Tab-separated table of C-alpha atoms and ligand atoms in Angstrom:
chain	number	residue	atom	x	y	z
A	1	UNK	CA	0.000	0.000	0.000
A	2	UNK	CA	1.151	3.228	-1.006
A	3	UNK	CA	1.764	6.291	1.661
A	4	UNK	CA	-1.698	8.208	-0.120
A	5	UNK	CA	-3.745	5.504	0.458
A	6	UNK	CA	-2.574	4.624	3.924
A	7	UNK	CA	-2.803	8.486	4.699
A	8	UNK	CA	-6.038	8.328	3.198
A	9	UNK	CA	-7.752	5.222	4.955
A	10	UNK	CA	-5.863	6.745	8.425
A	11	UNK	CA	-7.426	9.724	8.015
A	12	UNK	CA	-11.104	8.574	7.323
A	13	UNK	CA	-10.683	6.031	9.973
A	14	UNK	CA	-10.207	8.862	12.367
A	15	UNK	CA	-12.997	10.812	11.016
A	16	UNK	CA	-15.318	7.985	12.213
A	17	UNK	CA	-13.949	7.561	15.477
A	18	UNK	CA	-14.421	11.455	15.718
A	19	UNK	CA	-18.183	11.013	14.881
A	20	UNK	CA	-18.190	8.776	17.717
A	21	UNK	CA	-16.796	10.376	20.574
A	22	UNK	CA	-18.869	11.761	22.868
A	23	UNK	CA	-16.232	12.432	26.133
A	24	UNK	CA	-12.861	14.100	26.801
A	25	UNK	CA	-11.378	11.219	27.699
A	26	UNK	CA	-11.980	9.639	23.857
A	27	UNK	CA	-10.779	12.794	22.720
A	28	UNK	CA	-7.844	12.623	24.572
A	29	UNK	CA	-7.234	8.613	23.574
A	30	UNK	CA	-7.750	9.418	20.020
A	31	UNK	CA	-5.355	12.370	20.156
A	32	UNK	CA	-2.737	10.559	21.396
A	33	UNK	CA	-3.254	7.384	18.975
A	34	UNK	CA	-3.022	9.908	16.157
A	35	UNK	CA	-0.421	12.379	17.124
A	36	UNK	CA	1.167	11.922	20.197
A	37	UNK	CA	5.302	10.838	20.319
A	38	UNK	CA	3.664	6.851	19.097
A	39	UNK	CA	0.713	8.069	17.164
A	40	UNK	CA	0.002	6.838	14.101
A	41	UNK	CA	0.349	10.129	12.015
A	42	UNK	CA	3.697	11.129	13.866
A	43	UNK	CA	5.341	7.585	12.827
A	44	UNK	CA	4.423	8.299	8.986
A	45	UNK	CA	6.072	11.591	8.929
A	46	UNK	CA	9.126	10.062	10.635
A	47	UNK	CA	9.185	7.323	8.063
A	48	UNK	CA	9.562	9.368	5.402
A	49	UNK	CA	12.876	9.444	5.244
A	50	UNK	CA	12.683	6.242	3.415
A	51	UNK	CA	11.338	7.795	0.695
A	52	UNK	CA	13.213	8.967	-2.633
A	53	UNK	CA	14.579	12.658	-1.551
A	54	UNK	CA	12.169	14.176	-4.316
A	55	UNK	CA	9.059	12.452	-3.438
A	56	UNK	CA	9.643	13.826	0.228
A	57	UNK	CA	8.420	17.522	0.430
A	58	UNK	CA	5.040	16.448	-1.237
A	59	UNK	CA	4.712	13.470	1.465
A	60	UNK	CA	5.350	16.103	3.926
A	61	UNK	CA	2.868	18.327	2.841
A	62	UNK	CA	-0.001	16.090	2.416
A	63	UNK	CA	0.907	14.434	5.991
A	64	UNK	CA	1.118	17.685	7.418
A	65	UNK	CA	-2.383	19.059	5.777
A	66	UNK	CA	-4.047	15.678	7.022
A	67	UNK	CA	-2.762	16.422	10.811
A	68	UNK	CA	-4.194	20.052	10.722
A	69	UNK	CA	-7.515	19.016	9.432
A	70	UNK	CA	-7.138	16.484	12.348
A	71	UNK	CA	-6.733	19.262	14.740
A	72	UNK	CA	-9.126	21.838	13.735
A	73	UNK	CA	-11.614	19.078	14.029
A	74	UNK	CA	-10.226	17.571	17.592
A	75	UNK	CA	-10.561	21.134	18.552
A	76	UNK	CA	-13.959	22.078	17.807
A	77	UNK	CA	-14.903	18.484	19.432
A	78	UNK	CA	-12.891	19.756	22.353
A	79	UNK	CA	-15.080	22.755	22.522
A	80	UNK	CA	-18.556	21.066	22.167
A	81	UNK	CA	-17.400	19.103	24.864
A	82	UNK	CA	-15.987	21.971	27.328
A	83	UNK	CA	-19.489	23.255	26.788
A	84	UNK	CA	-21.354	20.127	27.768
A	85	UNK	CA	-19.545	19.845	30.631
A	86	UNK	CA	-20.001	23.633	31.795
A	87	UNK	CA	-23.690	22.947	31.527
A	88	UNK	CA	-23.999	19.550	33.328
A	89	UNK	CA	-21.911	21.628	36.099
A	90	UNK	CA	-24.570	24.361	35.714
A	91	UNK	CA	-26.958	21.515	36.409
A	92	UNK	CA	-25.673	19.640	38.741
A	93	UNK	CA	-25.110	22.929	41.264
A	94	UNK	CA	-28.368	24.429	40.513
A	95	UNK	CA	-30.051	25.638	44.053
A	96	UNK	CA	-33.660	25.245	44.079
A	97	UNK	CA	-34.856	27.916	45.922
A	98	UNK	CA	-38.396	26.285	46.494
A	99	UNK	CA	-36.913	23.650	48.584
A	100	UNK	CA	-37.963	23.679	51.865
A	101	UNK	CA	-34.677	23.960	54.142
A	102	UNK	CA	-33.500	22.003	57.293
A	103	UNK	CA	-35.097	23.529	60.100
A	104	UNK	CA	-33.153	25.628	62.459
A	105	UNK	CA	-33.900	26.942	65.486
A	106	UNK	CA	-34.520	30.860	66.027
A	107	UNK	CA	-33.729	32.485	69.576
A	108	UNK	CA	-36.306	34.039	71.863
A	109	UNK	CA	-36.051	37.441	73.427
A	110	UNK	CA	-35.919	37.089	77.483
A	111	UNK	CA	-38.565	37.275	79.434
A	112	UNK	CA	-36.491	40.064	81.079
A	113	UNK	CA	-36.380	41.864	77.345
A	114	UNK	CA	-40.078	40.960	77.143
A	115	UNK	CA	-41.359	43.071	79.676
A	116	UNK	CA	-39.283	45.713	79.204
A	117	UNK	CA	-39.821	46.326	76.107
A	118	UNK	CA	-43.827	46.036	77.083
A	119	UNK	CA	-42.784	49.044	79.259
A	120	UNK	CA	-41.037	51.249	77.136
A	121	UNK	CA	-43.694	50.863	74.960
A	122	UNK	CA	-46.271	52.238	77.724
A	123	UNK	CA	-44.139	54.933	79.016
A	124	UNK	CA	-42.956	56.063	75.336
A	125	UNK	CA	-46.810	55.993	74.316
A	126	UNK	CA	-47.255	58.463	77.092
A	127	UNK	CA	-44.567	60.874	75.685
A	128	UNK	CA	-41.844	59.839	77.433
A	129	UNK	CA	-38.075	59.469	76.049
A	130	UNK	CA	-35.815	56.782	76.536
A	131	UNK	CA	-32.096	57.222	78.313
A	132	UNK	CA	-29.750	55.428	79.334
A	133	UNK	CA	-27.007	55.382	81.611
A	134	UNK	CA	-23.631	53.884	82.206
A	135	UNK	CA	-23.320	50.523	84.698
A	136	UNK	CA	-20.285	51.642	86.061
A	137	UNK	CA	-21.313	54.563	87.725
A	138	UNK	CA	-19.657	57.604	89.832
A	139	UNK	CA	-20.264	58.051	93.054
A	140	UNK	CA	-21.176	61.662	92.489
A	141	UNK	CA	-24.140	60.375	90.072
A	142	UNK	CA	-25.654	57.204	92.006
A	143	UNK	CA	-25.596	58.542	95.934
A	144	UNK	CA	-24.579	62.372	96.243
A	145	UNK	CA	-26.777	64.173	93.525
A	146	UNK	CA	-29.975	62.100	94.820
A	147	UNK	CA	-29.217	63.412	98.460
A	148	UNK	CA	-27.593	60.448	99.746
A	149	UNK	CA	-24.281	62.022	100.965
A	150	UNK	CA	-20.981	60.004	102.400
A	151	UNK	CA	-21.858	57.798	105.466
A	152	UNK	CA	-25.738	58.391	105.266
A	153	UNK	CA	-27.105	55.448	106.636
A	154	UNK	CA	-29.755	54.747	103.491
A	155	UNK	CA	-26.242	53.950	101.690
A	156	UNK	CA	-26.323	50.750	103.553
A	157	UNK	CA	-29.796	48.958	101.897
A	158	UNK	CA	-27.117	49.302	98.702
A	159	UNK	CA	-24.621	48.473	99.520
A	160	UNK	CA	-22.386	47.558	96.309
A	161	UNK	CA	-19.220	46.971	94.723
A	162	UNK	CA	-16.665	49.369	94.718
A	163	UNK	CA	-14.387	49.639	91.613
A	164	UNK	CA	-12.551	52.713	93.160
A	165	UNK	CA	-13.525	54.899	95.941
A	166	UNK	CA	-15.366	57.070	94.124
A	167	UNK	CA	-16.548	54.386	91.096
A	168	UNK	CA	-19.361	51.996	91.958
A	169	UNK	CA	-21.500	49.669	89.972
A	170	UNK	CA	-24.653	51.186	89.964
A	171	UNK	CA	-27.023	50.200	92.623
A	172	UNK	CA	-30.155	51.527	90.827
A	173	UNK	CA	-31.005	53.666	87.622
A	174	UNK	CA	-31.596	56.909	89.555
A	175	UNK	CA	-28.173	57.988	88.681
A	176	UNK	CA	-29.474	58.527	85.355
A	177	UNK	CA	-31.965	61.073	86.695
A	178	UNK	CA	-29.405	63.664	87.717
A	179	UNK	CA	-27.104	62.769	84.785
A	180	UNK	CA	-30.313	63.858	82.612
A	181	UNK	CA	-31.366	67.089	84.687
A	182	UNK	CA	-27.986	68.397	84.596
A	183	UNK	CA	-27.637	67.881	80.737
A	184	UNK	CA	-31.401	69.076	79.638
A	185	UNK	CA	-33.725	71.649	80.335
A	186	UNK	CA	-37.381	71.021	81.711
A	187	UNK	CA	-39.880	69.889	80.195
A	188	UNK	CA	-38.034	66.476	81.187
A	189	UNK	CA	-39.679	62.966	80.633
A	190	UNK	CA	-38.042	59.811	80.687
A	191	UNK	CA	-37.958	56.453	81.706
A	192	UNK	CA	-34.180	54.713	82.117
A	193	UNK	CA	-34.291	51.353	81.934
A	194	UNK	CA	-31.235	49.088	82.682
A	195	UNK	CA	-29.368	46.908	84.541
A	196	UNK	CA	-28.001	47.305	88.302
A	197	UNK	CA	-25.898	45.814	90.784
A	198	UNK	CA	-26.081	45.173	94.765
A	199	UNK	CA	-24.138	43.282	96.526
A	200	UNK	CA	-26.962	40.384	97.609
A	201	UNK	CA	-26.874	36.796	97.991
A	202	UNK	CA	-28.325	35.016	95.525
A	203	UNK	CA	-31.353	33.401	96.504
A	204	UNK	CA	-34.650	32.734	95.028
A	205	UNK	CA	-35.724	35.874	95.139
A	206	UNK	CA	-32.421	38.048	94.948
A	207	UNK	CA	-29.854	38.604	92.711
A	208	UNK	CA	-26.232	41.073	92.900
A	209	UNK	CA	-27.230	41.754	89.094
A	210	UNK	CA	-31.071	43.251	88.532
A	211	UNK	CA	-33.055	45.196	86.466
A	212	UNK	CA	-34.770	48.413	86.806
A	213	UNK	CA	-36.349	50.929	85.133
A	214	UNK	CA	-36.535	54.373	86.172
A	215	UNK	CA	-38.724	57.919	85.353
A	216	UNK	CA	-38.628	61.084	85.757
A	217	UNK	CA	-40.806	64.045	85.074
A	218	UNK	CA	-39.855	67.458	85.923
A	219	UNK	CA	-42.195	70.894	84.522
A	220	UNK	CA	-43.638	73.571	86.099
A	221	UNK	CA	-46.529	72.832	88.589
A	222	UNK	CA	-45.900	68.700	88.118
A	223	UNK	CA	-48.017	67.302	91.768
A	224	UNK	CA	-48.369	64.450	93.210
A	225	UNK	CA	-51.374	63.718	91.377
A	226	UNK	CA	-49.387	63.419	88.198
A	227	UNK	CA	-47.902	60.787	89.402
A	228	UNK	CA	-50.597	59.217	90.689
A	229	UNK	CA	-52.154	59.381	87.037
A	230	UNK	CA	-49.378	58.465	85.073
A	231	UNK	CA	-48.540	55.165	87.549
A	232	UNK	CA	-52.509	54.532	87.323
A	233	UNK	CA	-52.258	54.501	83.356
A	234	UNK	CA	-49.393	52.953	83.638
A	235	UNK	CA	-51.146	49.676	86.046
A	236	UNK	CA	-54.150	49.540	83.725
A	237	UNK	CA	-51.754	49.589	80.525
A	238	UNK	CA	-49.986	46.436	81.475
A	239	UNK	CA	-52.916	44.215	83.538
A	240	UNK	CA	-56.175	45.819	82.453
A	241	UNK	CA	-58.705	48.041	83.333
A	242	UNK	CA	-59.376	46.671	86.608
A	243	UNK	CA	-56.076	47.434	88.101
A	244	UNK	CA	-55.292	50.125	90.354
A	245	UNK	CA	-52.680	51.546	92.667
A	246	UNK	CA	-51.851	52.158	96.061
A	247	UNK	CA	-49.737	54.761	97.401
A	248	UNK	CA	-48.139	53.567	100.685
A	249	UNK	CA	-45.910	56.650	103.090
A	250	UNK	CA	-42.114	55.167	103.003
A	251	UNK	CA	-38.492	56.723	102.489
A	252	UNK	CA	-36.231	57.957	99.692
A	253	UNK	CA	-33.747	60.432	100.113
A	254	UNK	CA	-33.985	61.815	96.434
A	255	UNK	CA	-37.854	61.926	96.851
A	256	UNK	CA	-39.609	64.059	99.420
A	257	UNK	CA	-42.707	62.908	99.833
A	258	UNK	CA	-41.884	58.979	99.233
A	259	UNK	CA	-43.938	56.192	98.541
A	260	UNK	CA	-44.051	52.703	97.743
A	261	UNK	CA	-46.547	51.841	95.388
A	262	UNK	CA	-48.916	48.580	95.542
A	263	UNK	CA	-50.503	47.647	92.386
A	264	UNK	CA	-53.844	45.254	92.392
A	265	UNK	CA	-52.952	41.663	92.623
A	266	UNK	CA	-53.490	40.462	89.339
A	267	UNK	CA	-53.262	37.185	89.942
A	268	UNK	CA	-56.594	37.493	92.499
A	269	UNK	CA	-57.685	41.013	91.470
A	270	UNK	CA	-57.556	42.324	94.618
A	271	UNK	CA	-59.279	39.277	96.450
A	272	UNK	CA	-56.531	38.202	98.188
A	273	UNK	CA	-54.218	34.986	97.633
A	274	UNK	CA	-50.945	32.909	97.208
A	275	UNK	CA	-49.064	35.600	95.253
A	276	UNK	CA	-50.540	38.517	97.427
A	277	UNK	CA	-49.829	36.814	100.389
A	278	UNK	CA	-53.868	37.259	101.241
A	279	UNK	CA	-53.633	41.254	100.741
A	280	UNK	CA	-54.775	41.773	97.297
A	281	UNK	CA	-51.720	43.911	96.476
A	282	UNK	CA	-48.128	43.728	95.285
A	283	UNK	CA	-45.758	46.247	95.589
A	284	UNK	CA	-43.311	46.812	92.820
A	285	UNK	CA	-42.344	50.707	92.517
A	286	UNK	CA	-40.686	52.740	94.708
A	287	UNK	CA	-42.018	56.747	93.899
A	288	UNK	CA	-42.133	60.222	95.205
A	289	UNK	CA	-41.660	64.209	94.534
A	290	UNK	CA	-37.909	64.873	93.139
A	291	UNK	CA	-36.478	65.950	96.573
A	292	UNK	CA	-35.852	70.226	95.832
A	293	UNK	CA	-32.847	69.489	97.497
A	294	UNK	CA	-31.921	67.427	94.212
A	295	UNK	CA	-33.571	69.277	91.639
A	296	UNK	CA	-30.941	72.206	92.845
A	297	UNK	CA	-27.821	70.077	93.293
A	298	UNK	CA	-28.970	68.881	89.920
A	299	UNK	CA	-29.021	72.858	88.207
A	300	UNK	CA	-33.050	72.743	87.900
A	301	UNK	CA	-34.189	75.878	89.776
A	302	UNK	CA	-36.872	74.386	92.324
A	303	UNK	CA	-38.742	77.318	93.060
A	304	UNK	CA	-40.288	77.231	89.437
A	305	UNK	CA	-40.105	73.365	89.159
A	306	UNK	CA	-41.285	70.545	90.389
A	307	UNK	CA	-41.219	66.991	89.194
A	308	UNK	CA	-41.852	63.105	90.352
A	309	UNK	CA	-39.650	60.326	89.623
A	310	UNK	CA	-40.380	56.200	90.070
A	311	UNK	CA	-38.481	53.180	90.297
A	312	UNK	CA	-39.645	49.582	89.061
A	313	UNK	CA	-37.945	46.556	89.457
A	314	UNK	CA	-38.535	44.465	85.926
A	315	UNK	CA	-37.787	41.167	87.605
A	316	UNK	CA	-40.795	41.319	90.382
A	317	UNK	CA	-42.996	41.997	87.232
A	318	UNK	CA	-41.457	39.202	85.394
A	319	UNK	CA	-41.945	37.146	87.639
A	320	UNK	CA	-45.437	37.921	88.480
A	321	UNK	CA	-46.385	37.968	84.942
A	322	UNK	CA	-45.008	34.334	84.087
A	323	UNK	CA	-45.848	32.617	87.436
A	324	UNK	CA	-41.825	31.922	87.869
A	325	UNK	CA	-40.851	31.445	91.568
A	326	UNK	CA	-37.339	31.114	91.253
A	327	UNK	CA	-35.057	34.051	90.586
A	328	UNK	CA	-32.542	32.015	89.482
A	329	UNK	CA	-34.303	30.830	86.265
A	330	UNK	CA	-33.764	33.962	84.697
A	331	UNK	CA	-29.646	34.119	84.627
A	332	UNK	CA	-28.841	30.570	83.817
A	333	UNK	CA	-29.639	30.359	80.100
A	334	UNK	CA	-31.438	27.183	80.037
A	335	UNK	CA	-32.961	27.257	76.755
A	336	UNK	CA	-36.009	24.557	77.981
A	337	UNK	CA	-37.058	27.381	79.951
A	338	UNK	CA	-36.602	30.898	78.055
A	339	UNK	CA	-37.664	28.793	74.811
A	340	UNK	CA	-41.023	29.045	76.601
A	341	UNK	CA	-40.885	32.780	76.184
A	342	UNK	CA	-42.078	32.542	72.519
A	343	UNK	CA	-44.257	35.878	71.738
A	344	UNK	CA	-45.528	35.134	68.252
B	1	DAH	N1	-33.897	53.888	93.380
B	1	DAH	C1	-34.838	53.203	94.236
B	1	DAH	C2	-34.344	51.793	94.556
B	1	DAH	O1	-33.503	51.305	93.840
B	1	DAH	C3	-36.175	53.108	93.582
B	1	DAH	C4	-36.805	54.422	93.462
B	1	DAH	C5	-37.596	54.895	94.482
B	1	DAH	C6	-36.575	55.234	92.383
B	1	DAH	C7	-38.210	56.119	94.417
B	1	DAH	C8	-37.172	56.491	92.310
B	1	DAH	C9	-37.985	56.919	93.333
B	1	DAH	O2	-37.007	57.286	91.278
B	1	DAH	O3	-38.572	58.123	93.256
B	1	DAH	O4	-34.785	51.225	95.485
């Protein structure tokens, strides 16, 4: 057989296997069979120097013209099949969006968070603002501007923990009071919620790290029946229409007169049970007139104002609100109990 016709039939035979191929690694087999160091093509042109020198440039030509039709067509196969495999990738990584996913769990807000925000929502409904103050406090801001000077004896019911002589841990959010009155004028309205520290023993109903929330409202010719109203609204905002308050004569330094403040049992509305201890109250705010003594340490000028401040402690209400006996529950993070918490 001459060289033509073997080029020939090699180069039809190739053709064919082309057709065939469907994958890279064919492509591959077939490009090495045909022109790799071995392949079939690459052997001809290296036996042609057994050929008469003048028959040898035309050999070489038609060899060579039969390996770049080879080529362009292993190429373009190469191409198809770079494409293919693009789009099976495509395929194959596709997210479906409709799918429904693994389930995963979603966090509660505290029951601590809960009510407070149930408060701030109240007070800010009345016109109030919200402030806040730092936890690590001076002792300037939570004892002396509220009238409690150096060795008064009221220091002692908070006690607390010192970080330097004069820097405490806040016992309460009253320091934010005199922060605010000596940075704004009157009209002033706020409630301060946040957290404070005492130095208790934890028990079931005690804890050296607490919540409070604290307000303030300072204008001209503010009485004690302001506050009455705005604690009253406040009572029958967060337990209903049937609950009212009671204004009992007690002690604050920064408030002259005091009070503590009973609302309506609202587990027995007033009846009388368990939770009440019989008495159809429960006291949770501490409340009075801003002390003028404090409204002028504070720069407010207390002949022309007056003004009434509160205290509530958010863990009493929480408490209350959930039927949860132990203070305890609501620091250690067990998620079988704040998962109960769900507000949806
Ligand atoms: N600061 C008080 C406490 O921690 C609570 C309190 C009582 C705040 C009377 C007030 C107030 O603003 O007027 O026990």
């Amino acid at each position: 057989m001459d060289m033509q016709e073997q080029l020939r039939r090699m180069e039809e035979e190739a053709q064919s296997e082309l057709s065939r191929i469907a994958d890279r690694a064919g492509l591959d087999a077939l490009r090495l069979k045909m022109l790799g160091k071995k392949g079939e093509l690459t052997q001809l042109l290296r036996s042609m120097g057994q050929l008469p020198a003048q028959e040898r440039p035309q050999a070489g030509q038609m060899i060579n013209a039969v390996r770049e039709r080879l080529t362009a067509k292993m190429d373009e196969l190469e191409s198809r099949i770079r494409k293919m495999e693009r789009q099976k990738k495509l395929e194959r990584e596709a997210i479906d969006v409709t799918e429904p996913r693994a389930h995963t769990p979603i966090g509660t807000a505290h029951p601590i968070s809960l009510v407070q925000d149930q408060l701030l929502k109240v007070f800010t409904g009345m016109g109030f603002d919200v402030v806040e103050g730092p936890e690590v406090e001076l002792d300037m801001f939570n004892f002396e501007l509220l009238n409690l000077p150096k060795n008064h004896p009221a220091r002692d019911a908070q006690d607390t923990f010192y970080i330097e002589e004069n820097i405490v841990l806040r016992t309460h959010t009253s320091p934010v009071q005199a922060r605010t009155m000596l940075s704004r004028k009157p009209p002033i309205r706020i409630v301060c919620p946040g957290r404070v520290y005492r130095a208790d023993e934890v028990d079931a109903t005690h804890s050296p790290v607490f919540h409070q929330m604290e307000g303030l409202v300072i204008d001209e010719d503010v009485t004690m029946a302001d506050l009455k109203g705005t604690l009253d609204a406040f009572a029958k905002a967060l337990y209903g229409e049937g609950v009212t308050t009671r204004f009992r004569p007690s002690f604050f330094p920064f408030t002259e007169p005091s009070a503590e403040v009973d609302l309506t049992c609202m587990n027995c509305h007033g009846k009388g049970c368990r939770v009440c201890k019989g008495t159809g109250w429960i006291e949770v705010l501490g409340a009075g007139m801003v002390n003028p003594k404090v409204l002028d340490m504070c720069g407010i000028d207390s002949k022309k104002y007056s003004g009434f401040a509160f205290g509530v402690g958010l863990e009493r209400i929480v408490m209350l609100r959930y039927g949860i006996t132990d203070m305890r529950a609501l620091y250690e993070g067990d998620v079988r109990f704040l998962s109960q918490f769900r507000e949806d």
